[in-house]
Amino acid sequence: MTEYQTLRVTTGDDRVVVELHRPAQRNAINAAMVADLHAVCALIEVEPRILVLTGAGTDFAAGADIAELRGRGRDEALAGINRTVFDRIAALPLPTIAAVEGNALGGGAELAYACDLRVAGACARFGNPEPGLGIMAAAGASYRLTDLVGKSVAKQVILGGRILDSAAALRCGLVADVVADGEALSTASALADRITRQAPLALRLSKAVLDAESAHPLIDDIAQAVLFESTDKSDRMTRFLERKTT
């Protein structure tokens, strides 16, 4: 069994639920948490399952660990310490869901952006205040937030210091749903339940095609060709047709 210093990890047959667990530090992302998240990714890469991320206490993650960041220099920046693990989460084969309560700021916001889907509690807040600390949001916000909400809103957040509350996040499509405080994780779990009823291979290929970086009609056709030959496709369509005739 893997020992995690900063996470509480629950593994099931169809999902892995990860709680960021540094509540006294508002779940600030430090080097130990980065290492733990890499370990979770390795687990899921070997046995693909849905990932659900949440935070202990009142916040999802209020940022990166500033004490650690202050000591980092050029070499650490070029290593992309936080970006690398967030990219790895984004590349996991099956859907990932962030259940966000309270603050998701700085690196915490970038971790949420790396997930495929986000569910927010009513008091959730998203923002990237890094320029106020003399640095930039360099762990994925510049490209992921733009993809999620468009360049104008991304500039408002990153350049203008705008904090998106849950209502604004819902309006701009950053989150799939806003629920009462304390219910983000149960709602994310229900969403995971719905996802697990779909065909795993179809989910994997659909995610890969959606994340492709350019127009990809041929990739779509190839992925569909693989699915058309799967027994899961045949079985599911047979069950559908049999229900229609009864």
Short mmCIF file of C-alpha atoms in Angstrom, two decimals:
data_model
loop_
_atom_site.label_atom_id
_atom_site.label_comp_id
_atom_site.label_asym_id
_atom_site.label_seq_id
_atom_site.Cartn_x
_atom_site.Cartn_y
_atom_site.Cartn_z
CA MET A 1 0.00 0.00 0.00
CA THR A 2 1.25 3.47 -0.87
CA GLU A 3 1.74 5.79 2.10
CA TYR A 4 0.55 9.33 1.41
CA GLN A 5 1.79 12.25 3.49
CA THR A 6 -0.69 14.88 2.32
CA LEU A 7 -3.64 13.00 0.87
CA ARG A 8 -6.44 10.74 2.03
CA VAL A 9 -7.03 8.24 -0.77
CA THR A 10 -9.98 5.87 -1.11
CA THR A 11 -9.75 3.35 -3.94
CA GLY A 12 -12.71 1.52 -5.41
CA ASP A 13 -13.32 -0.69 -8.39
CA ASP A 14 -14.42 2.19 -10.62
CA ARG A 15 -12.95 5.32 -8.99
CA VAL A 16 -10.27 6.80 -6.79
CA VAL A 17 -11.36 9.54 -4.39
CA VAL A 18 -8.54 11.83 -3.27
CA GLU A 19 -8.85 14.34 -0.46
CA LEU A 20 -6.13 16.99 -0.30
CA HIS A 21 -5.31 16.84 3.38
CA ARG A 22 -3.37 19.81 4.73
CA PRO A 23 -6.34 21.57 6.35
CA ALA A 24 -4.20 23.68 8.70
CA GLN A 25 -2.48 25.10 5.60
CA ARG A 26 -5.78 25.34 3.68
CA ASN A 27 -4.50 22.44 1.54
CA ALA A 28 -1.68 24.50 0.07
CA ILE A 29 0.13 22.43 -2.54
CA ASN A 30 3.70 21.66 -1.48
CA ALA A 31 6.38 19.31 -2.81
CA ALA A 32 5.11 16.42 -0.70
CA MET A 33 1.61 16.82 -2.14
CA VAL A 34 3.03 16.94 -5.68
CA ALA A 35 4.84 13.65 -4.99
CA ASP A 36 1.67 12.12 -3.55
CA LEU A 37 -0.38 13.22 -6.59
CA HIS A 38 2.21 11.64 -8.88
CA ALA A 39 1.78 8.40 -6.93
CA VAL A 40 -2.01 8.56 -7.39
CA CYS A 41 -1.54 9.13 -11.13
CA ALA A 42 0.72 6.09 -11.33
CA LEU A 43 -1.97 4.02 -9.61
CA ILE A 44 -4.65 5.14 -12.07
CA GLU A 45 -2.43 4.79 -15.12
CA VAL A 46 -1.91 1.12 -14.27
CA GLU A 47 -5.61 0.49 -13.57
CA PRO A 48 -7.73 3.24 -15.18
CA ARG A 49 -10.49 4.58 -12.97
CA ILE A 50 -12.34 7.86 -12.52
CA LEU A 51 -10.55 10.34 -10.26
CA VAL A 52 -12.53 12.54 -7.85
CA LEU A 53 -10.54 15.29 -6.11
CA THR A 54 -11.68 17.24 -3.07
CA GLY A 55 -10.16 19.15 -0.17
CA ALA A 56 -10.25 18.69 3.59
CA GLY A 57 -11.69 21.45 5.72
CA THR A 58 -13.07 24.68 4.32
CA ASP A 59 -11.04 24.98 1.11
CA PHE A 60 -10.27 22.93 -1.96
CA ALA A 61 -6.73 24.33 -2.13
CA ALA A 62 -5.91 27.95 -1.37
CA GLY A 63 -2.77 27.95 -3.53
CA ALA A 64 0.73 26.62 -3.71
CA ASP A 65 2.90 26.63 -0.59
CA ILE A 66 4.31 30.18 -0.63
CA ALA A 67 7.16 29.34 1.76
CA GLU A 68 8.38 26.73 -0.71
CA LEU A 69 7.81 28.97 -3.73
CA ARG A 70 9.85 31.77 -2.21
CA GLY A 71 12.86 29.46 -2.08
CA ARG A 72 12.55 28.23 -5.66
CA GLY A 73 14.75 29.62 -8.40
CA ARG A 74 15.21 29.40 -12.16
CA ASP A 75 16.00 25.69 -12.26
CA GLU A 76 12.89 24.76 -10.29
CA ALA A 77 10.75 26.96 -12.54
CA LEU A 78 12.16 25.30 -15.65
CA ALA A 79 11.39 21.88 -14.12
CA GLY A 80 7.68 22.80 -14.03
CA ILE A 81 7.19 21.08 -10.69
CA ASN A 82 3.48 21.75 -10.24
CA ARG A 83 2.67 21.98 -13.95
CA THR A 84 4.07 18.51 -14.59
CA VAL A 85 1.76 16.78 -12.13
CA PHE A 86 -1.26 18.82 -13.27
CA ASP A 87 -0.49 17.86 -16.89
CA ARG A 88 -0.32 14.24 -15.77
CA ILE A 89 -3.72 14.52 -14.09
CA ALA A 90 -5.17 16.12 -17.23
CA ALA A 91 -3.84 13.21 -19.30
CA LEU A 92 -5.37 10.43 -17.16
CA PRO A 93 -7.34 8.04 -19.37
CA LEU A 94 -10.76 8.31 -17.72
CA PRO A 95 -12.68 11.43 -16.62
CA THR A 96 -11.53 13.42 -13.60
CA ILE A 97 -13.80 15.52 -11.38
CA ALA A 98 -12.92 18.30 -8.94
CA ALA A 99 -15.37 18.81 -6.06
CA VAL A 100 -14.59 22.38 -5.03
CA GLU A 101 -15.64 23.90 -1.71
CA GLY A 102 -14.27 27.26 -0.59
CA ASN A 103 -11.14 28.61 -2.21
CA ALA A 104 -9.45 27.21 -5.30
CA LEU A 105 -6.77 29.83 -5.81
CA GLY A 106 -3.38 29.89 -7.52
CA GLY A 107 -2.10 26.35 -7.81
CA GLY A 108 -5.35 25.10 -6.31
CA ALA A 109 -7.29 26.68 -9.17
CA GLU A 110 -4.84 25.22 -11.67
CA LEU A 111 -5.38 21.77 -10.17
CA ALA A 112 -9.14 22.22 -10.61
CA TYR A 113 -8.62 23.43 -14.20
CA ALA A 114 -6.65 20.24 -14.93
CA CYS A 115 -9.73 18.13 -14.19
CA ASP A 116 -12.28 17.36 -16.90
CA LEU A 117 -15.27 18.44 -14.82
CA ARG A 118 -15.79 20.67 -11.80
CA VAL A 119 -18.64 20.81 -9.26
CA ALA A 120 -18.72 23.81 -6.93
CA GLY A 121 -20.21 24.52 -3.53
CA ALA A 122 -22.09 27.82 -3.28
CA CYS A 123 -19.15 29.57 -1.60
CA ALA A 124 -16.50 28.28 -4.00
CA ARG A 125 -14.06 30.85 -5.42
CA PHE A 126 -11.60 30.50 -8.30
CA GLY A 127 -8.71 32.86 -8.99
CA ASN A 128 -5.07 33.26 -9.97
CA PRO A 129 -3.46 36.00 -7.86
CA GLU A 130 0.11 34.96 -8.75
CA PRO A 131 1.13 38.31 -10.35
CA GLY A 132 0.50 39.96 -6.99
CA LEU A 133 3.31 37.78 -5.63
CA GLY A 134 5.69 38.66 -8.45
CA ILE A 135 5.22 35.46 -10.43
CA MET A 136 2.83 34.15 -13.08
CA ALA A 137 0.25 31.39 -13.12
CA ALA A 138 2.58 28.94 -14.82
CA ALA A 139 1.08 25.58 -13.88
CA GLY A 140 -1.50 25.47 -16.65
CA ALA A 141 -3.77 28.48 -16.12
CA SER A 142 -2.50 30.32 -19.20
CA TYR A 143 -3.72 27.57 -21.52
CA ARG A 144 -6.30 25.56 -19.57
CA LEU A 145 -8.33 28.47 -18.23
CA THR A 146 -8.38 30.05 -21.70
CA ASP A 147 -9.65 26.77 -23.18
CA LEU A 148 -12.33 26.51 -20.49
CA VAL A 149 -13.73 30.06 -20.36
CA GLY A 150 -12.23 31.96 -23.30
CA LYS A 151 -9.38 34.45 -23.49
CA SER A 152 -11.37 37.46 -22.27
CA VAL A 153 -12.43 35.88 -18.96
CA ALA A 154 -9.00 34.28 -18.53
CA LYS A 155 -7.38 37.72 -18.86
CA GLN A 156 -9.83 39.14 -16.34
CA VAL A 157 -8.77 36.45 -13.87
CA ILE A 158 -5.02 36.32 -14.53
CA LEU A 159 -4.30 39.96 -15.47
CA GLY A 160 -7.17 41.75 -13.76
CA GLY A 161 -7.10 39.80 -10.53
CA ARG A 162 -10.77 38.86 -10.81
CA ILE A 163 -12.05 36.17 -8.47
CA LEU A 164 -14.81 34.04 -9.97
CA ASP A 165 -17.44 33.17 -7.42
CA SER A 166 -19.55 30.07 -7.96
CA ALA A 167 -22.27 31.92 -9.87
CA ALA A 168 -19.76 33.51 -12.26
CA ALA A 169 -17.97 30.19 -12.67
CA LEU A 170 -21.27 28.57 -13.66
CA ARG A 171 -22.14 31.35 -16.11
CA CYS A 172 -18.83 31.08 -17.94
CA GLY A 173 -18.90 27.27 -18.02
CA LEU A 174 -16.00 26.69 -15.66
CA VAL A 175 -18.15 24.47 -13.44
CA ALA A 176 -20.82 21.96 -14.38
CA ASP A 177 -23.02 22.62 -11.36
CA VAL A 178 -23.29 24.73 -8.22
CA VAL A 179 -24.73 23.04 -5.14
CA ALA A 180 -25.26 23.88 -1.49
CA ASP A 181 -22.10 24.20 0.58
CA GLY A 182 -20.94 20.81 1.76
CA GLU A 183 -22.57 18.93 -1.11
CA ALA A 184 -19.91 19.24 -3.81
CA LEU A 185 -18.35 15.86 -3.08
CA SER A 186 -21.66 13.96 -2.97
CA THR A 187 -22.69 15.65 -6.24
CA ALA A 188 -19.34 14.78 -7.82
CA SER A 189 -19.81 11.19 -6.65
CA ALA A 190 -23.26 11.06 -8.26
CA LEU A 191 -21.71 12.40 -11.46
CA ALA A 192 -19.08 9.67 -11.25
CA ASP A 193 -21.88 7.12 -10.83
CA ARG A 194 -23.45 8.37 -14.06
CA ILE A 195 -20.13 8.26 -15.89
CA THR A 196 -19.42 4.70 -14.78
CA ARG A 197 -22.58 3.51 -16.52
CA GLN A 198 -20.99 4.37 -19.85
CA ALA A 199 -18.65 2.10 -21.78
CA PRO A 200 -15.07 2.47 -20.46
CA LEU A 201 -13.38 2.23 -23.86
CA ALA A 202 -15.82 4.73 -25.35
CA LEU A 203 -15.04 7.12 -22.49
CA ARG A 204 -11.29 6.74 -22.96
CA LEU A 205 -11.39 7.34 -26.69
CA SER A 206 -13.90 10.19 -26.38
CA LYS A 207 -11.66 11.96 -23.87
CA ALA A 208 -8.58 11.44 -26.04
CA VAL A 209 -10.35 12.86 -29.09
CA LEU A 210 -11.75 15.83 -27.16
CA ASP A 211 -8.27 16.66 -25.87
CA ALA A 212 -6.60 16.49 -29.28
CA GLU A 213 -5.04 19.85 -30.11
CA SER A 214 -6.34 20.37 -33.65
CA ALA A 215 -9.11 19.34 -36.04
CA HIS A 216 -9.16 15.57 -36.12
CA PRO A 217 -11.86 13.99 -38.31
CA LEU A 218 -9.60 11.05 -39.17
CA ILE A 219 -8.81 10.46 -35.49
CA ASP A 220 -12.55 10.47 -34.81
CA ASP A 221 -13.07 7.87 -37.53
CA ILE A 222 -10.25 5.65 -36.26
CA ALA A 223 -11.49 5.82 -32.68
CA GLN A 224 -15.02 5.03 -33.82
CA ALA A 225 -13.71 2.10 -35.87
CA VAL A 226 -12.12 0.64 -32.75
CA LEU A 227 -15.38 1.05 -30.83
CA PHE A 228 -17.48 -0.44 -33.63
CA GLU A 229 -15.47 -3.68 -33.26
CA SER A 230 -15.85 -3.85 -29.47
CA THR A 231 -18.06 -6.42 -27.81
CA ASP A 232 -19.22 -3.73 -25.38
CA LYS A 233 -20.73 -1.76 -28.26
CA SER A 234 -22.51 -4.82 -29.62
CA ASP A 235 -23.82 -5.85 -26.19
CA ARG A 236 -25.05 -2.36 -25.27
CA MET A 237 -26.81 -1.79 -28.59
CA THR A 238 -28.41 -5.21 -28.41
CA ARG A 239 -29.78 -4.44 -24.95
CA PHE A 240 -31.06 -1.08 -26.21
CA LEU A 241 -32.86 -2.64 -29.16
CA GLU A 242 -34.32 -5.43 -27.01
CA ARG A 243 -35.75 -2.83 -24.58
CA LYS A 244 -37.30 -0.97 -27.53
CA THR A 245 -39.16 -4.09 -28.68
CA THR A 246 -40.53 -5.14 -25.29
#
